[in-house]
Short mmCIF file of C-alpha atoms in Angstrom, two decimals:
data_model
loop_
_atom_site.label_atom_id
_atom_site.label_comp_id
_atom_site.label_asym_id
_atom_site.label_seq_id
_atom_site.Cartn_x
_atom_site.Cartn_y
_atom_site.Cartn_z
CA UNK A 1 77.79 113.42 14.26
CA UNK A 2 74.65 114.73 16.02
CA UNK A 3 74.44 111.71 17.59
CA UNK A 4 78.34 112.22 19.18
CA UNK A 5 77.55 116.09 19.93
CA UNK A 6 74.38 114.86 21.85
CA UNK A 7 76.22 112.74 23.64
CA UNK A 8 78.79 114.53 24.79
CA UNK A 9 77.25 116.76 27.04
CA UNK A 10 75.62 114.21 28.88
CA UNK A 11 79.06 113.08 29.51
CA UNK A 12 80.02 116.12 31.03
CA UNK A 13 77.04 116.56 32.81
CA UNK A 14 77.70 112.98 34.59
CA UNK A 15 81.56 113.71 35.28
CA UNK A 16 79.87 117.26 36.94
CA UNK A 17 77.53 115.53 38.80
CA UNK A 18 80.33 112.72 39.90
CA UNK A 19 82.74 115.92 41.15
CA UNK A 20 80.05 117.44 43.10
CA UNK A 21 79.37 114.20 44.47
CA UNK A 22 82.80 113.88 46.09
CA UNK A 23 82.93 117.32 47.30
CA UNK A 24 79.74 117.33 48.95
CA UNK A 25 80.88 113.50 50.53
CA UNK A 26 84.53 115.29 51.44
CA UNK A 27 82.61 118.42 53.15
CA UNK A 28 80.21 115.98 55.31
CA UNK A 29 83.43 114.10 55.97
CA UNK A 30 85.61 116.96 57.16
CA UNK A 31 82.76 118.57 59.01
CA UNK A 32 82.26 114.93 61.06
CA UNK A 33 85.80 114.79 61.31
CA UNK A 34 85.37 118.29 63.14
CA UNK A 35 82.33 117.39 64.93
CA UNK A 36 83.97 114.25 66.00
CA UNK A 37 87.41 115.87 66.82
CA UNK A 38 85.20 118.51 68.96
CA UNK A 39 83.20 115.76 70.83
CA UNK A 40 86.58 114.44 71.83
CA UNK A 41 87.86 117.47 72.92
CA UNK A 42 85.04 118.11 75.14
CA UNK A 43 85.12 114.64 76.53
CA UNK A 44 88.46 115.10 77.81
CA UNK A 45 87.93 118.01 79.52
CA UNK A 46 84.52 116.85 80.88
CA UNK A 47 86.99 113.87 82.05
CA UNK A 48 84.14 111.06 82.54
CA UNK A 49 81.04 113.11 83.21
CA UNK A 50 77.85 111.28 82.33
CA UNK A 51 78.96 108.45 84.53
CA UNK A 52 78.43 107.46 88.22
CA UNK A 53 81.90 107.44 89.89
CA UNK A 54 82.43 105.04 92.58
CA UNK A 55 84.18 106.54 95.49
CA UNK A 56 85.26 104.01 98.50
CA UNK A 57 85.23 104.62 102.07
CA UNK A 58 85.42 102.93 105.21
CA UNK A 59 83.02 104.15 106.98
CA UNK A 60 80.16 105.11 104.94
CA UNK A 61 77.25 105.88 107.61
CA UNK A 62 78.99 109.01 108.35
CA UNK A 63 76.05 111.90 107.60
CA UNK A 64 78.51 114.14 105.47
CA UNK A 65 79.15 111.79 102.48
CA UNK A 66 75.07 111.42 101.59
CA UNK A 67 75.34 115.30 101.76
CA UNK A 68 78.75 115.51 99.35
CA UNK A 69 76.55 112.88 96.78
CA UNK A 70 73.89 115.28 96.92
CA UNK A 71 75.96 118.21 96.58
CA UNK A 72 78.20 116.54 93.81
CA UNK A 73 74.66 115.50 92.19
CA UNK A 74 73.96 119.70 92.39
CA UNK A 75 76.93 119.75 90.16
CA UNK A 76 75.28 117.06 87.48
CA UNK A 77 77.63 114.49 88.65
CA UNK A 78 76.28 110.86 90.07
CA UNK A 79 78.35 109.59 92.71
CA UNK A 80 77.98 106.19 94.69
CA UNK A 81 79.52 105.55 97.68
CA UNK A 82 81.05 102.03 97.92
CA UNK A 83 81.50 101.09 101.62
CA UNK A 84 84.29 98.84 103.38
CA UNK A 85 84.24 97.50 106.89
CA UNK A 86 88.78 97.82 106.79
CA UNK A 87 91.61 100.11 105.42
CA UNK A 88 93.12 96.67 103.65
CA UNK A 89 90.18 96.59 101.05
CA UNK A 90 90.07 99.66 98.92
CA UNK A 91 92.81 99.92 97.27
CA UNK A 92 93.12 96.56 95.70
CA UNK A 93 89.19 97.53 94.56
CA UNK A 94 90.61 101.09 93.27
CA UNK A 95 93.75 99.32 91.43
CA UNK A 96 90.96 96.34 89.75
CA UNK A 97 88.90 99.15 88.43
CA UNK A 98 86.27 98.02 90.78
CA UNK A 99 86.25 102.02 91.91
CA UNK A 100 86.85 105.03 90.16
CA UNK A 101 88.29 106.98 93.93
CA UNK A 102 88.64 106.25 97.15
CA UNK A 103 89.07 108.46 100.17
CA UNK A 104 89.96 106.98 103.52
CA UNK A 105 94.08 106.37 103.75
CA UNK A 106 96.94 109.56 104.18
CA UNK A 107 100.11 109.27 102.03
CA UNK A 108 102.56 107.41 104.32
CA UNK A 109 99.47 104.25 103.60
CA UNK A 110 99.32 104.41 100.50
CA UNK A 111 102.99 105.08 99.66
CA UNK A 112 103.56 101.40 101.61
CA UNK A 113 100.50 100.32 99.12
CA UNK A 114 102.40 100.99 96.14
CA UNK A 115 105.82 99.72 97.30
CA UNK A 116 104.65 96.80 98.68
CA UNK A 117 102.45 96.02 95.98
CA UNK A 118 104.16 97.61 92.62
CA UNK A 119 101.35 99.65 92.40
CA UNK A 120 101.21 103.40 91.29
CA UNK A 121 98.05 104.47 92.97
CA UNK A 122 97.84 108.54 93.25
CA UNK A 123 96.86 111.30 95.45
CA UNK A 124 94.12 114.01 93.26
CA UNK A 125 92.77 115.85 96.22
CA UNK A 126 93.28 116.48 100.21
CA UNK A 127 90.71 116.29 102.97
CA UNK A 128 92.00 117.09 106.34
CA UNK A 129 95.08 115.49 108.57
CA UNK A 130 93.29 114.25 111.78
CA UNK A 131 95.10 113.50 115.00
CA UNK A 132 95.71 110.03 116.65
CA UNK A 133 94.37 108.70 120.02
CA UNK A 134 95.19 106.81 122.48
CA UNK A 135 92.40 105.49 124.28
CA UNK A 136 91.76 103.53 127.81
CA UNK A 137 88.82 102.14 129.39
CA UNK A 138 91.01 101.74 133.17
CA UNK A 139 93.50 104.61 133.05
CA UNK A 140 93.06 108.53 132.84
CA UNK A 141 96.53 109.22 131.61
CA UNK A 142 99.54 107.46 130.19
CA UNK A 143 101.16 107.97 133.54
CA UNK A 144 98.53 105.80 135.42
CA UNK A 145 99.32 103.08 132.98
CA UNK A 146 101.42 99.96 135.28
CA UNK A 147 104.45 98.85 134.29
CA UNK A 148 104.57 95.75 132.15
CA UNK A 149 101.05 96.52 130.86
CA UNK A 150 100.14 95.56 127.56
CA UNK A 151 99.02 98.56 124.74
CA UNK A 152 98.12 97.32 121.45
CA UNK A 153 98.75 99.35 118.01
CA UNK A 154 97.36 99.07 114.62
CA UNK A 155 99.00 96.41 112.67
CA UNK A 156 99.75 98.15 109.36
CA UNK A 157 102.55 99.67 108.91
CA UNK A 158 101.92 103.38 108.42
CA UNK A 159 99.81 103.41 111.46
CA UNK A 160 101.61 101.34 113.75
CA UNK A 161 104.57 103.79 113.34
CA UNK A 162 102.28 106.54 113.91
CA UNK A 163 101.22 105.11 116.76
CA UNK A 164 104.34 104.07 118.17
CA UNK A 165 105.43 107.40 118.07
CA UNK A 166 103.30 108.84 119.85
CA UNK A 167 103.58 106.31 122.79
CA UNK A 168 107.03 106.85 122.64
CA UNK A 169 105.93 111.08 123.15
CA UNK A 170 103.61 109.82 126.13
CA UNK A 171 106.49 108.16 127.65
CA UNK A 172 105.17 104.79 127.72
CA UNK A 173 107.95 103.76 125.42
CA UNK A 174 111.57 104.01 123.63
CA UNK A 175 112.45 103.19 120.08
CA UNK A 176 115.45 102.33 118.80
CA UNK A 177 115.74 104.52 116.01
CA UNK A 178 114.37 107.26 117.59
CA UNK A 179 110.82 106.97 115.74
CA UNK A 180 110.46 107.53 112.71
CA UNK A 181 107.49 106.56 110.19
CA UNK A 182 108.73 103.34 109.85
CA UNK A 183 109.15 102.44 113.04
CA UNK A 184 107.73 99.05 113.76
CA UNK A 185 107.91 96.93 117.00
CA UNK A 186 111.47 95.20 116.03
CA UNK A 187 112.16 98.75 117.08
CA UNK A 188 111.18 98.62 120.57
CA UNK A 189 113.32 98.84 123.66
CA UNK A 190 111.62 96.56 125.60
CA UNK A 191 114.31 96.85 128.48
CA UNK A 192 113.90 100.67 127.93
CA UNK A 193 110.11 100.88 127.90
CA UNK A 194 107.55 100.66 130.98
CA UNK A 195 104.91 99.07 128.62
CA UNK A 196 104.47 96.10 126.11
CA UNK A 197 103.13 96.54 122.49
CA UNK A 198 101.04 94.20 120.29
CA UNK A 199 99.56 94.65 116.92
CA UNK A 200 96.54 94.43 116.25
CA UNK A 201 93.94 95.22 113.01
CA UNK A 202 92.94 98.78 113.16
CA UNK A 203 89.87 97.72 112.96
CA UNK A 204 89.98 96.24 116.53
CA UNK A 205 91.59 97.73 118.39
CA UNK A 206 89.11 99.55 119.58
CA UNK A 207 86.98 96.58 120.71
CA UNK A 208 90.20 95.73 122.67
CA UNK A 209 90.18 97.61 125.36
CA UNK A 210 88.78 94.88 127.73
CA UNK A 211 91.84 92.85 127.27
CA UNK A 212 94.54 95.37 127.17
CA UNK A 213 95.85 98.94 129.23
CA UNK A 214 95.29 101.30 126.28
CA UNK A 215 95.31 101.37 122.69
CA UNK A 216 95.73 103.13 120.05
CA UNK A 217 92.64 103.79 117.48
CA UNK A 218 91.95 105.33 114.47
CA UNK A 219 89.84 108.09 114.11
CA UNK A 220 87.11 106.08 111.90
CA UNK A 221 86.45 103.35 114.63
CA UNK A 222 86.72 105.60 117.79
CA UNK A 223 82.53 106.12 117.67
CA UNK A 224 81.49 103.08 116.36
CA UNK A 225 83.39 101.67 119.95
CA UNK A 226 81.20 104.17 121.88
CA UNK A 227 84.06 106.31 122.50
CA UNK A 228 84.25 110.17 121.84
CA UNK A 229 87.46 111.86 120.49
CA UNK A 230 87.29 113.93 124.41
CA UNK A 231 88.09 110.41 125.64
CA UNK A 232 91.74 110.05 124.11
CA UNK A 233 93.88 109.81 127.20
CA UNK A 234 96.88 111.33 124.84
CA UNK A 235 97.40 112.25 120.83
CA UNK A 236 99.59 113.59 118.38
CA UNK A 237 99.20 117.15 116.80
CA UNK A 238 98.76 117.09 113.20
CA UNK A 239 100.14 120.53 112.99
CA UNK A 240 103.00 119.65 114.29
CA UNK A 241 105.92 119.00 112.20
CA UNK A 242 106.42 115.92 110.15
CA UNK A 243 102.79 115.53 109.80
CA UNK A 244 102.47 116.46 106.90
CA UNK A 245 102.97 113.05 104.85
CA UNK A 246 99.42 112.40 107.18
CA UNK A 247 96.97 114.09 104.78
CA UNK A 248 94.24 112.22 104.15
CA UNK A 249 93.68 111.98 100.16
CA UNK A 250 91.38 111.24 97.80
CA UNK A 251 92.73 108.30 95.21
CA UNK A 252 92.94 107.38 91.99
CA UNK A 253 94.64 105.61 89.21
CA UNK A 254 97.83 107.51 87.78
CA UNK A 255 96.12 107.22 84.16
CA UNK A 256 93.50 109.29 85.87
CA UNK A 257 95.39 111.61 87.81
CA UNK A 258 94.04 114.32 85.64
CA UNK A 259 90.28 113.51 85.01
CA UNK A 260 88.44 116.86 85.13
CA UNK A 261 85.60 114.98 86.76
CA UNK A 262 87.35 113.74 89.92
CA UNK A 263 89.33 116.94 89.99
CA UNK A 264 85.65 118.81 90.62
CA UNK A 265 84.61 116.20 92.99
CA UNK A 266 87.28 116.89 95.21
CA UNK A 267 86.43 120.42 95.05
CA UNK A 268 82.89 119.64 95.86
CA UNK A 269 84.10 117.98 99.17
CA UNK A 270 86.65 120.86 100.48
CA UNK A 271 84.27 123.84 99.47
CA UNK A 272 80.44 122.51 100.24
CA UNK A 273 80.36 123.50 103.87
CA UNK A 274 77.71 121.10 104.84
CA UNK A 275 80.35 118.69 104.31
CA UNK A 276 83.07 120.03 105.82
CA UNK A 277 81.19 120.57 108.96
CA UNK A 278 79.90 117.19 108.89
CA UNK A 279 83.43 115.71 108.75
CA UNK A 280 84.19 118.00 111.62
CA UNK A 281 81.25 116.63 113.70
CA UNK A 282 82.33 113.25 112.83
CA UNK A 283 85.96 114.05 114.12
CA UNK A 284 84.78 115.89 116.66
CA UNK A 285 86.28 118.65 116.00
CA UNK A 286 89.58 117.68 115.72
CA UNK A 287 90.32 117.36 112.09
CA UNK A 288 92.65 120.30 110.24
CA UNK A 289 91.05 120.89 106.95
CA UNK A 290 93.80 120.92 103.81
CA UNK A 291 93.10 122.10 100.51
CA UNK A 292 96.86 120.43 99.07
CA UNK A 293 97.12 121.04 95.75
CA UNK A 294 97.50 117.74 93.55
CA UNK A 295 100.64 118.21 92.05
CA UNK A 296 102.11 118.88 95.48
CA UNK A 297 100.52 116.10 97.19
CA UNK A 298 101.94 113.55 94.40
CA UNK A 299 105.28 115.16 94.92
CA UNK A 300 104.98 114.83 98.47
CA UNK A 301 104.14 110.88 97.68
CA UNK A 302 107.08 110.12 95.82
CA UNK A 303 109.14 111.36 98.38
CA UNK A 304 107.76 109.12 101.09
CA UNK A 305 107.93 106.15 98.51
CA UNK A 306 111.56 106.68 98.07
CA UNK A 307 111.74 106.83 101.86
CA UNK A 308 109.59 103.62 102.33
CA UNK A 309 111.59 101.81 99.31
CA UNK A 310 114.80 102.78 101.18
CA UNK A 311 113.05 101.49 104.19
CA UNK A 312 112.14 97.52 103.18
#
Protein backbone atom coordinates (compact mmCIF):
# COMPACT_ATOMS: atom_id res chain seq x y z
CA UNK A 1 0.00 0.00 0.00
CA UNK A 2 2.80 2.47 0.88
CA UNK A 3 4.70 0.93 -1.50
CA UNK A 4 1.76 1.75 -4.45
CA UNK A 5 1.21 5.42 -2.91
CA UNK A 6 5.07 5.92 -3.25
CA UNK A 7 4.97 4.97 -6.45
CA UNK A 8 2.51 6.75 -7.82
CA UNK A 9 3.77 10.04 -7.73
CA UNK A 10 6.80 9.22 -9.37
CA UNK A 11 4.54 8.22 -12.09
CA UNK A 12 3.10 11.42 -12.38
CA UNK A 13 6.10 13.18 -11.98
CA UNK A 14 7.56 11.19 -15.20
CA UNK A 15 4.25 11.68 -17.37
CA UNK A 16 4.92 15.73 -16.19
CA UNK A 17 8.24 15.68 -17.12
CA UNK A 18 7.33 13.65 -20.59
CA UNK A 19 4.50 16.67 -21.35
CA UNK A 20 6.90 19.35 -20.76
CA UNK A 21 9.23 17.58 -22.84
CA UNK A 22 7.02 17.79 -25.93
CA UNK A 23 6.02 21.26 -25.39
CA UNK A 24 9.31 22.61 -24.98
CA UNK A 25 10.39 20.25 -28.40
CA UNK A 26 6.93 21.75 -30.16
CA UNK A 27 7.97 25.52 -29.09
CA UNK A 28 11.73 25.06 -30.52
CA UNK A 29 9.95 23.50 -33.48
CA UNK A 30 7.42 26.23 -34.22
CA UNK A 31 9.89 28.94 -33.44
CA UNK A 32 12.46 27.21 -36.28
CA UNK A 33 9.59 26.79 -38.34
CA UNK A 34 9.27 30.74 -37.95
CA UNK A 35 12.85 31.40 -38.12
CA UNK A 36 13.03 29.24 -41.11
CA UNK A 37 9.79 30.58 -42.77
CA UNK A 38 11.42 34.23 -42.08
CA UNK A 39 14.85 33.31 -43.64
CA UNK A 40 12.85 32.38 -46.68
CA UNK A 41 10.99 35.30 -46.82
CA UNK A 42 13.94 37.44 -46.75
CA UNK A 43 15.71 35.39 -49.33
CA UNK A 44 13.15 36.06 -51.78
CA UNK A 45 13.09 39.47 -51.51
CA UNK A 46 16.93 39.74 -51.28
CA UNK A 47 16.39 37.65 -54.71
CA UNK A 48 20.07 36.01 -54.85
CA UNK A 49 22.16 38.46 -52.87
CA UNK A 50 25.26 36.88 -51.38
CA UNK A 51 26.19 35.68 -54.81
CA UNK A 52 28.36 37.03 -57.71
CA UNK A 53 26.01 37.53 -60.73
CA UNK A 54 27.46 37.03 -64.04
CA UNK A 55 26.43 39.68 -66.43
CA UNK A 56 27.58 39.19 -70.32
CA UNK A 57 28.65 41.71 -72.68
CA UNK A 58 30.27 42.09 -75.84
CA UNK A 59 32.47 44.40 -75.39
CA UNK A 60 33.81 44.39 -72.01
CA UNK A 61 36.94 46.90 -72.15
CA UNK A 62 34.53 49.64 -72.23
CA UNK A 63 35.64 51.95 -68.91
CA UNK A 64 31.93 52.25 -67.60
CA UNK A 65 31.21 48.56 -66.74
CA UNK A 66 34.50 48.27 -64.16
CA UNK A 67 32.84 51.48 -62.74
CA UNK A 68 29.00 49.86 -62.60
CA UNK A 69 30.95 46.54 -60.73
CA UNK A 70 32.34 48.91 -58.42
CA UNK A 71 29.33 50.84 -57.94
CA UNK A 72 27.08 47.62 -57.76
CA UNK A 73 29.90 46.31 -55.21
CA UNK A 74 28.95 49.92 -53.17
CA UNK A 75 25.61 48.33 -53.01
CA UNK A 76 27.08 44.83 -51.35
CA UNK A 77 26.49 43.11 -54.55
CA UNK A 78 29.55 41.13 -56.49
CA UNK A 79 29.22 41.32 -60.06
CA UNK A 80 31.55 39.73 -62.82
CA UNK A 81 31.57 40.71 -66.10
CA UNK A 82 31.71 37.79 -68.60
CA UNK A 83 33.02 39.06 -71.98
CA UNK A 84 32.14 37.88 -75.69
CA UNK A 85 33.97 38.79 -78.85
CA UNK A 86 29.95 38.41 -80.96
CA UNK A 87 26.17 39.13 -80.39
CA UNK A 88 25.56 35.14 -81.35
CA UNK A 89 27.16 33.98 -77.95
CA UNK A 90 25.31 35.27 -74.98
CA UNK A 91 22.28 34.20 -75.04
CA UNK A 92 22.75 30.54 -75.51
CA UNK A 93 25.30 31.18 -72.23
CA UNK A 94 22.26 33.17 -70.45
CA UNK A 95 19.62 30.28 -71.46
CA UNK A 96 22.52 27.26 -70.09
CA UNK A 97 22.73 29.06 -66.84
CA UNK A 98 26.24 29.81 -67.73
CA UNK A 99 25.13 33.71 -66.81
CA UNK A 100 22.83 35.08 -64.50
CA UNK A 101 22.22 38.62 -67.18
CA UNK A 102 23.35 39.81 -70.07
CA UNK A 103 23.23 43.27 -71.55
CA UNK A 104 24.24 43.86 -75.14
CA UNK A 105 21.06 42.96 -77.68
CA UNK A 106 17.55 45.44 -78.07
CA UNK A 107 14.20 43.57 -78.22
CA UNK A 108 13.65 43.06 -81.98
CA UNK A 109 17.23 40.47 -81.24
CA UNK A 110 16.19 38.86 -78.80
CA UNK A 111 12.50 38.45 -79.76
CA UNK A 112 14.14 36.50 -83.10
CA UNK A 113 16.26 34.59 -80.17
CA UNK A 114 13.32 33.21 -78.64
CA UNK A 115 11.31 32.40 -81.80
CA UNK A 116 13.92 30.95 -83.50
CA UNK A 117 15.12 29.07 -80.72
CA UNK A 118 11.85 28.24 -78.41
CA UNK A 119 13.37 30.13 -75.92
CA UNK A 120 11.66 32.57 -73.39
CA UNK A 121 14.53 34.79 -72.55
CA UNK A 122 13.25 38.29 -70.88
CA UNK A 123 13.82 41.91 -70.80
CA UNK A 124 14.32 43.22 -66.59
CA UNK A 125 15.82 46.57 -67.29
CA UNK A 126 16.58 49.29 -70.23
CA UNK A 127 19.83 51.02 -71.05
CA UNK A 128 19.64 53.42 -73.86
CA UNK A 129 18.43 52.99 -77.79
CA UNK A 130 21.59 54.03 -79.78
CA UNK A 131 21.50 55.02 -83.42
CA UNK A 132 22.90 53.05 -86.47
CA UNK A 133 25.77 54.05 -88.86
CA UNK A 134 26.69 53.81 -91.93
CA UNK A 135 30.21 54.11 -92.41
CA UNK A 136 32.78 54.60 -95.56
CA UNK A 137 36.38 54.74 -95.83
CA UNK A 138 36.03 56.29 -99.93
CA UNK A 139 32.77 58.23 -99.85
CA UNK A 140 31.56 61.35 -97.76
CA UNK A 141 27.90 60.78 -98.32
CA UNK A 142 25.51 58.15 -99.57
CA UNK A 143 25.14 60.26 -102.66
CA UNK A 144 28.88 59.90 -103.66
CA UNK A 145 28.38 56.20 -103.45
CA UNK A 146 28.62 54.70 -107.58
CA UNK A 147 26.12 52.85 -108.88
CA UNK A 148 26.43 49.10 -108.71
CA UNK A 149 28.67 49.44 -105.62
CA UNK A 150 28.63 46.90 -103.13
CA UNK A 151 27.42 47.89 -99.16
CA UNK A 152 27.47 45.13 -96.81
CA UNK A 153 24.92 44.75 -93.69
CA UNK A 154 24.99 42.77 -90.59
CA UNK A 155 23.92 39.29 -91.14
CA UNK A 156 21.41 38.74 -88.32
CA UNK A 157 18.28 39.36 -88.75
CA UNK A 158 17.22 42.18 -86.45
CA UNK A 159 20.09 44.19 -87.61
CA UNK A 160 20.18 43.58 -91.13
CA UNK A 161 16.58 44.96 -91.27
CA UNK A 162 17.67 47.82 -89.32
CA UNK A 163 20.16 48.41 -91.51
CA UNK A 164 18.41 47.97 -94.61
CA UNK A 165 16.16 50.48 -93.64
CA UNK A 166 18.06 52.94 -93.23
CA UNK A 167 19.86 52.50 -96.66
CA UNK A 168 16.65 52.42 -98.07
CA UNK A 169 16.15 56.29 -96.05
CA UNK A 170 19.68 57.25 -97.62
CA UNK A 171 18.41 56.40 -100.94
CA UNK A 172 20.86 53.86 -101.79
CA UNK A 173 18.07 51.37 -101.95
CA UNK A 174 14.25 50.09 -102.37
CA UNK A 175 12.54 47.30 -100.54
CA UNK A 176 9.85 45.49 -101.51
CA UNK A 177 7.76 45.65 -98.63
CA UNK A 178 8.44 48.95 -97.90
CA UNK A 179 10.91 48.12 -94.85
CA UNK A 180 9.91 46.90 -92.17
CA UNK A 181 11.90 45.06 -89.21
CA UNK A 182 11.96 42.10 -91.00
CA UNK A 183 13.10 43.12 -93.97
CA UNK A 184 15.86 40.95 -95.26
CA UNK A 185 17.69 41.04 -98.67
CA UNK A 186 14.99 38.63 -100.53
CA UNK A 187 13.41 42.02 -100.11
CA UNK A 188 15.55 44.02 -102.25
CA UNK A 189 14.75 45.68 -105.54
CA UNK A 190 17.78 45.14 -107.10
CA UNK A 191 16.42 46.67 -110.49
CA UNK A 192 15.09 49.51 -108.20
CA UNK A 193 18.23 50.16 -106.15
CA UNK A 194 21.60 52.05 -107.22
CA UNK A 195 23.61 49.75 -104.82
CA UNK A 196 24.22 45.98 -104.03
CA UNK A 197 23.88 44.45 -100.47
CA UNK A 198 25.77 41.56 -98.79
CA UNK A 199 25.64 40.20 -95.35
CA UNK A 200 28.05 40.03 -93.41
CA UNK A 201 28.80 39.16 -89.34
CA UNK A 202 28.33 42.27 -87.38
CA UNK A 203 31.27 41.69 -86.13
CA UNK A 204 33.04 42.50 -89.47
CA UNK A 205 31.76 44.56 -91.02
CA UNK A 206 33.60 47.03 -89.85
CA UNK A 207 36.96 45.53 -90.89
CA UNK A 208 35.25 45.54 -94.36
CA UNK A 209 35.51 48.59 -95.51
CA UNK A 210 38.61 47.90 -97.74
CA UNK A 211 36.62 45.60 -99.86
CA UNK A 212 33.32 47.24 -100.06
CA UNK A 213 31.57 51.14 -100.70
CA UNK A 214 30.09 51.47 -97.20
CA UNK A 215 28.75 49.49 -94.51
CA UNK A 216 26.77 49.37 -92.01
CA UNK A 217 28.21 48.83 -88.24
CA UNK A 218 27.12 48.48 -84.98
CA UNK A 219 27.72 50.78 -82.43
CA UNK A 220 30.03 48.24 -80.28
CA UNK A 221 32.62 47.66 -83.16
CA UNK A 222 32.66 51.25 -84.65
CA UNK A 223 35.98 52.13 -82.20
CA UNK A 224 37.56 49.05 -82.03
CA UNK A 225 37.78 49.70 -86.27
CA UNK A 226 39.38 53.10 -85.49
CA UNK A 227 36.34 54.83 -86.47
CA UNK A 228 34.47 57.57 -84.40
CA UNK A 229 30.60 57.77 -84.30
CA UNK A 230 31.35 61.70 -86.21
CA UNK A 231 32.47 59.44 -89.07
CA UNK A 232 28.96 57.81 -89.96
CA UNK A 233 28.34 59.09 -93.44
CA UNK A 234 24.36 58.61 -92.56
CA UNK A 235 22.12 57.02 -89.46
CA UNK A 236 18.86 56.44 -88.18
CA UNK A 237 17.26 58.48 -85.25
CA UNK A 238 16.36 56.45 -82.39
CA UNK A 239 13.79 58.95 -81.44
CA UNK A 240 12.16 58.61 -84.25
CA UNK A 241 9.18 56.52 -84.47
CA UNK A 242 9.20 52.79 -84.56
CA UNK A 243 12.30 52.74 -82.61
CA UNK A 244 11.18 51.89 -79.89
CA UNK A 245 11.33 47.89 -80.12
CA UNK A 246 15.44 49.13 -80.32
CA UNK A 247 16.00 49.46 -76.55
CA UNK A 248 18.81 47.92 -75.50
CA UNK A 249 17.95 45.54 -72.37
CA UNK A 250 19.34 43.90 -69.77
CA UNK A 251 18.40 39.86 -69.82
CA UNK A 252 17.41 37.26 -67.94
CA UNK A 253 15.64 34.03 -67.52
CA UNK A 254 11.68 34.35 -67.27
CA UNK A 255 11.95 32.28 -63.84
CA UNK A 256 13.99 35.27 -62.86
CA UNK A 257 12.19 38.02 -64.25
CA UNK A 258 11.52 39.16 -60.77
CA UNK A 259 14.80 38.62 -58.74
CA UNK A 260 15.12 41.65 -56.43
CA UNK A 261 18.84 41.41 -57.01
CA UNK A 262 18.97 41.97 -60.78
CA UNK A 263 16.08 44.37 -60.45
CA UNK A 264 18.72 46.71 -58.22
CA UNK A 265 21.45 46.06 -60.58
CA UNK A 266 19.72 47.55 -63.29
CA UNK A 267 19.03 50.44 -61.19
CA UNK A 268 22.64 50.71 -60.33
CA UNK A 269 23.44 51.09 -64.12
CA UNK A 270 20.63 53.84 -65.14
CA UNK A 271 21.14 56.00 -61.87
CA UNK A 272 25.19 55.85 -61.07
CA UNK A 273 26.19 58.72 -63.28
CA UNK A 274 29.71 57.65 -63.70
CA UNK A 275 28.20 55.06 -65.71
CA UNK A 276 25.91 56.65 -67.63
CA UNK A 277 28.43 59.12 -68.76
CA UNK A 278 30.80 56.50 -69.52
CA UNK A 279 28.32 54.76 -71.87
CA UNK A 280 27.82 58.15 -73.38
CA UNK A 281 31.61 58.59 -74.02
CA UNK A 282 31.67 55.21 -75.40
CA UNK A 283 28.74 56.13 -77.86
CA UNK A 284 29.95 59.22 -78.34
CA UNK A 285 27.38 60.90 -77.41
CA UNK A 286 24.84 59.53 -79.31
CA UNK A 287 23.03 57.11 -77.13
CA UNK A 288 19.26 58.16 -75.67
CA UNK A 289 19.21 56.98 -72.17
CA UNK A 290 15.72 54.87 -71.23
CA UNK A 291 14.68 54.05 -67.91
CA UNK A 292 11.61 51.39 -69.49
CA UNK A 293 9.96 49.97 -66.90
CA UNK A 294 10.11 45.99 -66.91
CA UNK A 295 6.72 45.12 -67.20
CA UNK A 296 6.45 47.42 -70.20
CA UNK A 297 9.48 46.34 -71.86
CA UNK A 298 8.25 42.50 -71.63
CA UNK A 299 4.98 43.67 -73.02
CA UNK A 300 6.64 45.46 -75.65
CA UNK A 301 8.59 41.90 -76.35
CA UNK A 302 5.71 39.86 -76.80
CA UNK A 303 4.40 42.05 -79.22
CA UNK A 304 7.41 41.95 -81.50
CA UNK A 305 7.48 38.04 -80.97
CA UNK A 306 4.04 37.76 -82.27
CA UNK A 307 5.19 40.01 -85.10
CA UNK A 308 8.42 37.94 -85.75
CA UNK A 309 6.32 34.51 -85.33
CA UNK A 310 3.89 35.94 -87.93
CA UNK A 311 6.97 36.83 -89.82
CA UNK A 312 8.90 33.14 -90.35
Amino acid sequence: MSDQLIEAPKKKRGGLIAVVAIVVIAIIAAVAYALTSGDDDTSSAAGTSGKTVRIGVVGASDPYWDVYQKAAADEGISVDIVDFTDYTQPNPALDADELDLNQFQHLVYLADYNVSNGKDLTPVGSTAVYPLGLYSKEYTSPDDIPAGSTVAVPDDASNQARGLRLLQTAGLITLKDGGTIFSDLADVDTDASKVKVTDLSADITATSLDDVAAAIINNDFVEKAGLTFDDAIAKDGPSEPGAAPYVNVFAARAADKDDATYRKLVEIFQDTKAVTDGLQDVSGGTAVLTKEPAADLQSLLASVEKDTEASK
